[in-house]
Amino acid sequence: MRPSGEEGALPAVTGLAASGTAADGDGRRHRPRSATLRGRIDATLRGLRALDGAVYAAVAATPAPTLDTALRRLSQAADHSRISFALAAALATVPGRPRQAAAAGVCAIAVASASADLVGKRLVRRSRPDREAARVAMARHVPMPASASFPSGHTASAVAFAAAVGSVLPLAGPPLGLLAAAVGYSRVHTGVHYPGDVAAGALLGLASAAAVRECATCRRIRGPLNTPTSGRRGG
């Protein structure tokens, strides 16, 4: 026979296990660390989304008639990286470092665009902002893209080009960086992106430029090592 009080012990322990909690010596129940961490992450993401939406709404509600037309045109001119490609074509006409900078910039655009469109947008699938609900002024409107909102491909490509060219031609870095920042802001001003999309696009652009720079560095290092030395015979 079991001692008195043991019959209810096993069901009680089983119930605690099934509910995913544990009890300490005082009988208090605690959630597992993984559940607590997941809850904190979810709360942080909710807070970031709320902040993202609030900043978007603030930009939409702030009148800026002197900027509306200019930023709308800039946003449209940046479609398919037309501004960056035009600048790359101009740089490519000058032999030496400008031509190298143009090649690095174009490669960085390719990496950033592929990463944003084929990876980022397909993984996150964030819906575009509701421009009408936010009452974005009609003077700012550009065609609303059909693709996912996160990350901003325009920003990723513009930042990637600026960072890659700037790594070869340092003097070109600051003005190209300002242009990339203007392109990124124009996407929020015209109502087609949240600020968080633009921030993520900028980080992706920097990473793409760094990847291209690293690849170029590896090629320069491997080149001399793989070049056969004339006049030497193997032992």
Coordinates of C-alpha atoms in Angstrom, one line a residue:
M1 CA 0.0 0.0 0.0
R2 CA 1.2 3.6 -0.8
P3 CA 1.6 5.9 2.1
S4 CA -1.1 8.5 2.6
G5 CA -0.8 11.5 0.3
E6 CA 1.2 9.8 -2.6
E7 CA -1.8 9.0 -4.8
G8 CA -2.2 12.7 -5.9
A9 CA 1.5 13.4 -6.3
L10 CA 2.0 11.9 -9.8
P11 CA -1.0 13.6 -11.4
A12 CA 0.2 16.9 -10.0
V13 CA 3.7 16.5 -11.4
T14 CA 2.3 15.4 -14.7
G15 CA 0.0 18.4 -14.9
L16 CA 2.9 20.8 -14.3
A17 CA 4.9 19.2 -17.1
A18 CA 2.0 19.4 -19.5
S19 CA 1.5 23.0 -18.8
G20 CA 5.2 23.8 -19.4
T21 CA 5.9 25.2 -16.0
A22 CA 8.0 24.2 -13.0
A23 CA 7.6 24.7 -9.3
D24 CA 10.3 25.7 -6.8
G25 CA 10.6 24.6 -3.1
D26 CA 7.8 27.0 -2.1
G27 CA 5.4 25.6 -4.6
R28 CA 5.5 28.7 -6.9
R29 CA 5.3 28.0 -10.6
H30 CA 7.8 29.6 -13.1
R31 CA 7.7 29.7 -16.9
P32 CA 10.7 28.2 -18.7
R33 CA 13.4 30.6 -19.7
S34 CA 12.7 30.0 -23.4
A35 CA 9.1 31.0 -23.0
T36 CA 10.1 34.1 -21.1
L37 CA 12.7 35.1 -23.7
R38 CA 10.2 34.5 -26.5
G39 CA 7.7 36.7 -24.7
R40 CA 10.2 39.5 -24.3
I41 CA 11.2 39.3 -28.0
D42 CA 7.5 39.4 -29.1
A43 CA 7.0 42.5 -26.8
T44 CA 10.0 44.2 -28.3
L45 CA 8.9 43.5 -31.8
R46 CA 5.4 44.9 -31.1
G47 CA 7.0 48.0 -29.6
L48 CA 9.2 48.5 -32.7
R49 CA 6.3 48.0 -35.0
A50 CA 4.2 50.6 -33.1
L51 CA 7.1 53.0 -33.2
D52 CA 7.6 52.4 -36.9
G53 CA 3.9 53.1 -37.6
A54 CA 4.0 56.2 -35.4
V55 CA 7.0 57.7 -37.3
Y56 CA 5.3 56.8 -40.6
A57 CA 2.1 58.6 -39.6
A58 CA 4.1 61.6 -38.3
V59 CA 5.8 62.0 -41.7
A60 CA 2.5 61.6 -43.5
A61 CA 0.8 64.2 -41.3
T62 CA 3.6 66.8 -41.6
P63 CA 2.9 69.3 -44.4
A64 CA 6.0 69.8 -46.7
P65 CA 4.7 71.2 -50.0
T66 CA 8.1 72.5 -51.0
L67 CA 9.6 69.0 -50.8
D68 CA 6.7 66.9 -52.1
T69 CA 7.4 67.3 -55.8
A70 CA 11.2 67.0 -55.5
L71 CA 11.1 63.9 -53.3
R72 CA 8.5 62.3 -55.6
R73 CA 10.7 62.8 -58.6
L74 CA 13.7 61.6 -56.8
S75 CA 11.9 58.4 -55.7
Q76 CA 10.8 57.7 -59.2
A77 CA 14.2 58.5 -60.7
A78 CA 15.7 55.9 -58.3
D79 CA 13.5 53.1 -59.7
H80 CA 15.7 50.2 -60.9
S81 CA 18.7 52.1 -59.6
R82 CA 18.7 54.5 -62.7
I83 CA 20.5 57.3 -60.8
S84 CA 23.3 54.9 -59.6
F85 CA 23.7 53.3 -63.0
A86 CA 24.0 56.7 -64.7
L87 CA 26.7 57.8 -62.2
A88 CA 28.5 54.5 -62.7
A89 CA 28.4 55.0 -66.5
A90 CA 30.0 58.5 -66.0
L91 CA 32.7 57.1 -63.7
A92 CA 33.5 54.3 -66.1
T93 CA 34.5 56.8 -68.8
V94 CA 37.6 57.7 -66.6
P95 CA 40.3 55.0 -66.5
G96 CA 41.9 53.9 -63.3
R97 CA 40.2 54.2 -59.9
P98 CA 37.0 55.8 -61.1
R99 CA 36.4 52.9 -63.4
Q100 CA 37.2 50.5 -60.6
A101 CA 34.7 52.4 -58.4
A102 CA 32.0 52.1 -61.0
A103 CA 32.5 48.3 -61.3
A104 CA 32.4 48.0 -57.5
G105 CA 29.3 50.0 -57.3
V106 CA 27.5 48.0 -60.0
C107 CA 28.4 44.7 -58.3
A108 CA 27.2 46.0 -54.9
I109 CA 23.9 47.0 -56.5
A110 CA 23.5 43.5 -57.9
V111 CA 24.2 41.9 -54.5
A112 CA 21.9 44.3 -52.6
S113 CA 19.0 44.0 -55.1
A114 CA 19.2 40.2 -55.2
S115 CA 19.3 40.0 -51.4
A116 CA 16.4 42.4 -50.9
D117 CA 14.1 40.9 -53.6
L118 CA 14.9 37.2 -53.5
V119 CA 15.6 36.8 -49.8
G120 CA 14.4 39.7 -47.6
K121 CA 11.0 40.3 -49.2
R122 CA 10.2 36.6 -49.5
L123 CA 11.1 35.8 -45.9
V124 CA 9.3 38.7 -44.2
R125 CA 6.4 39.5 -46.5
R126 CA 5.5 42.7 -44.8
S127 CA 2.5 44.4 -46.3
R128 CA 2.9 47.9 -47.7
P129 CA 1.6 50.9 -45.6
D130 CA -2.0 52.0 -46.0
R131 CA -1.2 55.3 -47.6
E132 CA -4.9 56.3 -47.9
A133 CA -5.6 55.7 -44.2
A134 CA -2.5 57.7 -43.3
R135 CA -3.7 60.5 -45.6
V136 CA -0.5 60.9 -47.4
A137 CA -0.8 64.0 -49.7
M138 CA -1.6 63.2 -53.3
A139 CA 1.2 65.5 -54.4
R140 CA 3.6 62.9 -52.9
H141 CA 2.2 59.8 -54.5
V142 CA 4.2 57.5 -56.7
P143 CA 3.0 54.1 -57.9
M144 CA 2.6 51.7 -55.0
P145 CA 4.8 48.6 -55.7
A146 CA 3.2 45.2 -55.6
S147 CA 6.2 43.6 -53.8
A148 CA 6.5 43.2 -50.1
S149 CA 7.5 46.3 -48.1
F150 CA 10.5 44.9 -46.1
P151 CA 13.3 45.8 -46.8
S152 CA 13.4 48.8 -49.1
G153 CA 15.2 47.8 -52.3
H154 CA 15.6 51.3 -53.4
T155 CA 17.5 52.2 -50.2
A156 CA 19.6 49.0 -50.2
S157 CA 20.8 49.6 -53.8
A158 CA 21.5 53.3 -53.3
V159 CA 23.4 52.7 -50.0
A160 CA 25.3 49.7 -51.5
F161 CA 26.4 51.9 -54.5
A162 CA 27.5 54.8 -52.3
A163 CA 29.4 52.6 -49.9
A164 CA 31.1 50.6 -52.6
V165 CA 32.1 53.6 -54.7
G166 CA 33.2 55.4 -51.5
S167 CA 35.5 52.6 -50.6
V168 CA 37.5 53.1 -53.9
L169 CA 37.0 56.9 -54.2
P170 CA 36.7 58.3 -50.6
L171 CA 35.9 61.8 -51.8
A172 CA 32.8 60.5 -53.6
G173 CA 31.5 58.7 -50.5
P174 CA 29.9 61.7 -48.6
P175 CA 27.9 63.1 -51.5
L176 CA 26.7 59.7 -52.6
G177 CA 25.8 58.9 -49.0
L178 CA 23.7 62.0 -48.8
L179 CA 22.0 61.0 -52.1
A180 CA 21.3 57.5 -50.7
A181 CA 19.8 59.0 -47.5
A182 CA 17.6 61.2 -49.6
V183 CA 16.4 58.3 -51.7
G184 CA 15.6 56.3 -48.5
Y185 CA 13.7 59.2 -47.0
S186 CA 11.8 59.8 -50.2
R187 CA 10.4 56.3 -49.9
V188 CA 8.8 57.1 -46.6
H189 CA 7.8 60.6 -47.7
T190 CA 5.9 59.2 -50.7
G191 CA 4.2 56.7 -48.4
V192 CA 5.4 53.4 -50.0
H193 CA 7.7 52.3 -47.1
Y194 CA 7.8 52.3 -43.3
P195 CA 10.9 53.9 -41.8
G196 CA 11.9 50.4 -40.5
D197 CA 12.0 49.1 -44.1
V198 CA 14.4 51.9 -45.1
A199 CA 16.6 51.2 -42.0
A200 CA 16.8 47.6 -42.9
G201 CA 17.5 48.4 -46.6
A202 CA 20.4 50.7 -45.5
L203 CA 22.0 47.9 -43.4
L204 CA 21.6 45.5 -46.3
G205 CA 23.3 47.9 -48.6
L206 CA 26.2 48.3 -46.3
A207 CA 26.6 44.6 -45.9
S208 CA 26.4 44.1 -49.7
A209 CA 29.1 46.7 -50.3
A210 CA 31.3 45.1 -47.6
A211 CA 30.8 41.7 -49.3
V212 CA 31.9 43.1 -52.7
R213 CA 34.9 44.8 -51.1
E214 CA 35.9 41.6 -49.3
C215 CA 35.6 39.7 -52.6
A216 CA 37.8 42.2 -54.4
T217 CA 40.4 42.0 -51.6
C218 CA 40.5 38.2 -51.8
R219 CA 41.0 38.4 -55.6
R220 CA 43.9 40.8 -55.2
I221 CA 45.5 38.6 -52.6
R222 CA 45.1 35.4 -54.6
G223 CA 46.3 37.0 -57.8
P224 CA 50.0 37.3 -56.9
L225 CA 50.0 33.9 -55.2
N226 CA 48.6 32.1 -58.2
T227 CA 50.9 33.9 -60.7
P228 CA 53.7 31.5 -61.8
T229 CA 57.2 32.7 -61.4
S230 CA 59.2 32.7 -64.6
G231 CA 62.6 31.1 -64.7
R232 CA 62.0 28.8 -61.7
R233 CA 61.9 25.0 -61.9
G234 CA 60.1 22.8 -59.6
G235 CA 62.3 20.5 -57.4

